[in-house]
mmCIF file of C-alpha atoms in Angstrom:
data_model
loop_
_atom_site.group_PDB
_atom_site.id
_atom_site.type_symbol
_atom_site.label_atom_id
_atom_site.label_comp_id
_atom_site.label_asym_id
_atom_site.label_seq_id
_atom_site.Cartn_x
_atom_site.Cartn_y
_atom_site.Cartn_z
ATOM 1 C CA UNK A 1 -18.604 97.016 128.496
ATOM 2 C CA UNK A 2 -18.712 100.074 130.724
ATOM 3 C CA UNK A 3 -16.547 102.966 129.562
ATOM 4 C CA UNK A 4 -15.893 106.050 131.749
ATOM 5 C CA UNK A 5 -17.173 109.461 130.542
ATOM 6 C CA UNK A 6 -13.684 110.961 130.882
ATOM 7 C CA UNK A 7 -10.293 109.319 130.313
ATOM 8 C CA UNK A 8 -6.822 110.638 130.970
ATOM 9 C CA UNK A 9 -4.868 109.876 127.786
ATOM 10 C CA UNK A 10 -2.056 111.425 125.740
ATOM 11 C CA UNK A 11 -3.017 114.371 123.499
ATOM 12 C CA UNK A 12 -0.631 114.747 120.522
ATOM 13 C CA UNK A 13 -1.571 118.421 120.093
ATOM 14 C CA UNK A 14 -0.971 119.441 123.741
ATOM 15 C CA UNK A 15 1.921 116.919 123.973
ATOM 16 C CA UNK A 16 0.854 115.965 127.533
ATOM 17 C CA UNK A 17 -1.597 113.649 129.252
ATOM 18 C CA UNK A 18 -4.947 115.451 129.573
ATOM 19 C CA UNK A 19 -8.566 114.584 130.343
ATOM 20 C CA UNK A 20 -10.594 113.539 127.303
ATOM 21 C CA UNK A 21 -14.389 113.292 127.049
ATOM 22 C CA UNK A 22 -15.524 109.959 125.613
ATOM 23 C CA UNK A 23 -18.344 109.422 123.092
ATOM 24 C CA UNK A 24 -19.272 106.700 120.630
ATOM 25 C CA UNK A 25 -18.476 107.403 116.950
ATOM 26 C CA UNK A 26 -21.474 107.327 114.632
ATOM 27 C CA UNK A 27 -20.849 107.096 110.901
ATOM 28 C CA UNK A 28 -22.500 109.574 108.544
ATOM 29 C CA UNK A 29 -25.327 109.063 106.069
ATOM 30 C CA UNK A 30 -24.802 107.841 102.511
ATOM 31 C CA UNK A 31 -24.637 110.544 99.850
ATOM 32 C CA UNK A 32 -27.334 109.904 97.256
ATOM 33 C CA UNK A 33 -25.580 112.126 94.701
ATOM 34 C CA UNK A 34 -22.299 110.168 94.878
ATOM 35 C CA UNK A 35 -21.389 108.469 91.582
ATOM 36 C CA UNK A 36 -21.235 104.980 93.079
ATOM 37 C CA UNK A 37 -24.670 105.355 94.702
ATOM 38 C CA UNK A 38 -26.208 106.657 91.464
ATOM 39 C CA UNK A 39 -24.724 103.714 89.569
ATOM 40 C CA UNK A 40 -26.103 101.274 92.172
ATOM 41 C CA UNK A 41 -29.567 102.885 92.014
ATOM 42 C CA UNK A 42 -29.562 102.796 88.180
ATOM 43 C CA UNK A 43 -28.742 99.087 88.244
ATOM 44 C CA UNK A 44 -31.637 98.360 90.618
ATOM 45 C CA UNK A 45 -34.336 100.193 88.620
ATOM 46 C CA UNK A 46 -37.107 97.783 87.689
ATOM 47 C CA UNK A 47 -40.554 96.655 88.756
ATOM 48 C CA UNK A 48 -39.983 96.785 92.529
ATOM 49 C CA UNK A 49 -37.529 93.877 92.881
ATOM 50 C CA UNK A 50 -33.800 94.063 93.456
ATOM 51 C CA UNK A 51 -31.653 93.065 90.509
ATOM 52 C CA UNK A 52 -28.394 92.915 92.407
ATOM 53 C CA UNK A 53 -28.053 89.927 94.754
ATOM 54 C CA UNK A 54 -28.145 90.780 98.462
ATOM 55 C CA UNK A 55 -24.993 90.359 100.487
ATOM 56 C CA UNK A 56 -24.741 87.238 102.625
ATOM 57 C CA UNK A 57 -25.477 87.612 106.323
ATOM 58 C CA UNK A 58 -22.448 87.462 108.594
ATOM 59 C CA UNK A 59 -22.267 85.024 111.504
ATOM 60 C CA UNK A 60 -20.616 87.580 113.812
ATOM 61 C CA UNK A 61 -22.519 88.432 116.975
ATOM 62 C CA UNK A 62 -20.669 91.651 117.817
ATOM 63 C CA UNK A 63 -19.892 94.895 115.981
ATOM 64 C CA UNK A 64 -16.732 96.980 116.130
ATOM 65 C CA UNK A 65 -17.233 100.099 118.223
ATOM 66 C CA UNK A 66 -15.071 103.189 117.651
ATOM 67 C CA UNK A 67 -14.622 105.649 120.536
ATOM 68 C CA UNK A 68 -14.147 109.396 120.049
ATOM 69 C CA UNK A 69 -11.828 110.978 122.620
ATOM 70 C CA UNK A 70 -12.051 114.791 122.690
ATOM 71 C CA UNK A 71 -9.407 116.751 124.603
ATOM 72 C CA UNK A 72 -11.008 119.065 127.174
ATOM 73 C CA UNK A 73 -8.070 121.507 126.888
ATOM 74 C CA UNK A 74 -7.652 122.046 123.130
ATOM 75 C CA UNK A 75 -10.603 120.166 121.580
ATOM 76 C CA UNK A 76 -8.454 117.772 119.504
ATOM 77 C CA UNK A 77 -10.332 114.547 118.679
ATOM 78 C CA UNK A 78 -8.669 111.112 118.761
ATOM 79 C CA UNK A 79 -10.488 108.112 117.289
ATOM 80 C CA UNK A 80 -9.704 104.939 119.223
ATOM 81 C CA UNK A 81 -9.705 101.989 116.777
ATOM 82 C CA UNK A 82 -12.588 99.510 116.720
ATOM 83 C CA UNK A 83 -13.029 97.277 119.735
ATOM 84 C CA UNK A 84 -15.314 94.278 119.174
ATOM 85 C CA UNK A 85 -18.109 94.587 121.751
ATOM 86 C CA UNK A 86 -21.757 93.626 122.090
ATOM 87 C CA UNK A 87 -22.777 96.757 123.970
ATOM 88 C CA UNK A 88 -21.050 99.977 125.087
ATOM 89 C CA UNK A 89 -22.257 101.917 128.118
ATOM 90 C CA UNK A 90 -20.634 105.286 128.828
ATOM 91 C CA UNK A 91 -20.895 105.812 132.594
ATOM 92 C CA UNK A 92 -19.976 108.437 135.179
ATOM 93 C CA UNK A 93 -16.913 107.482 137.236
ATOM 94 C CA UNK A 94 -17.647 107.248 140.973
ATOM 95 C CA UNK A 95 -14.649 107.989 143.183
#
């Protein structure tokens, strides 16, 4: 799906409709020092093999894409909820 580089949407901080720059949200890295991760790593210590069973593979073809909308006036960021798409292409709008 082609998404324009700028969208005119409502900004709750400015309380008006303003131009927002669009980008795709990328999630952060896992923290290796987090308690849950340390517990998971401790459980998997052994002679090279995994002790915990692997999760089953999903049959879904698409992933949910979250869009970040940043207000060009105040810099407030809105996260648009996940839309199920195969591919996202952020393009320049030709008028």
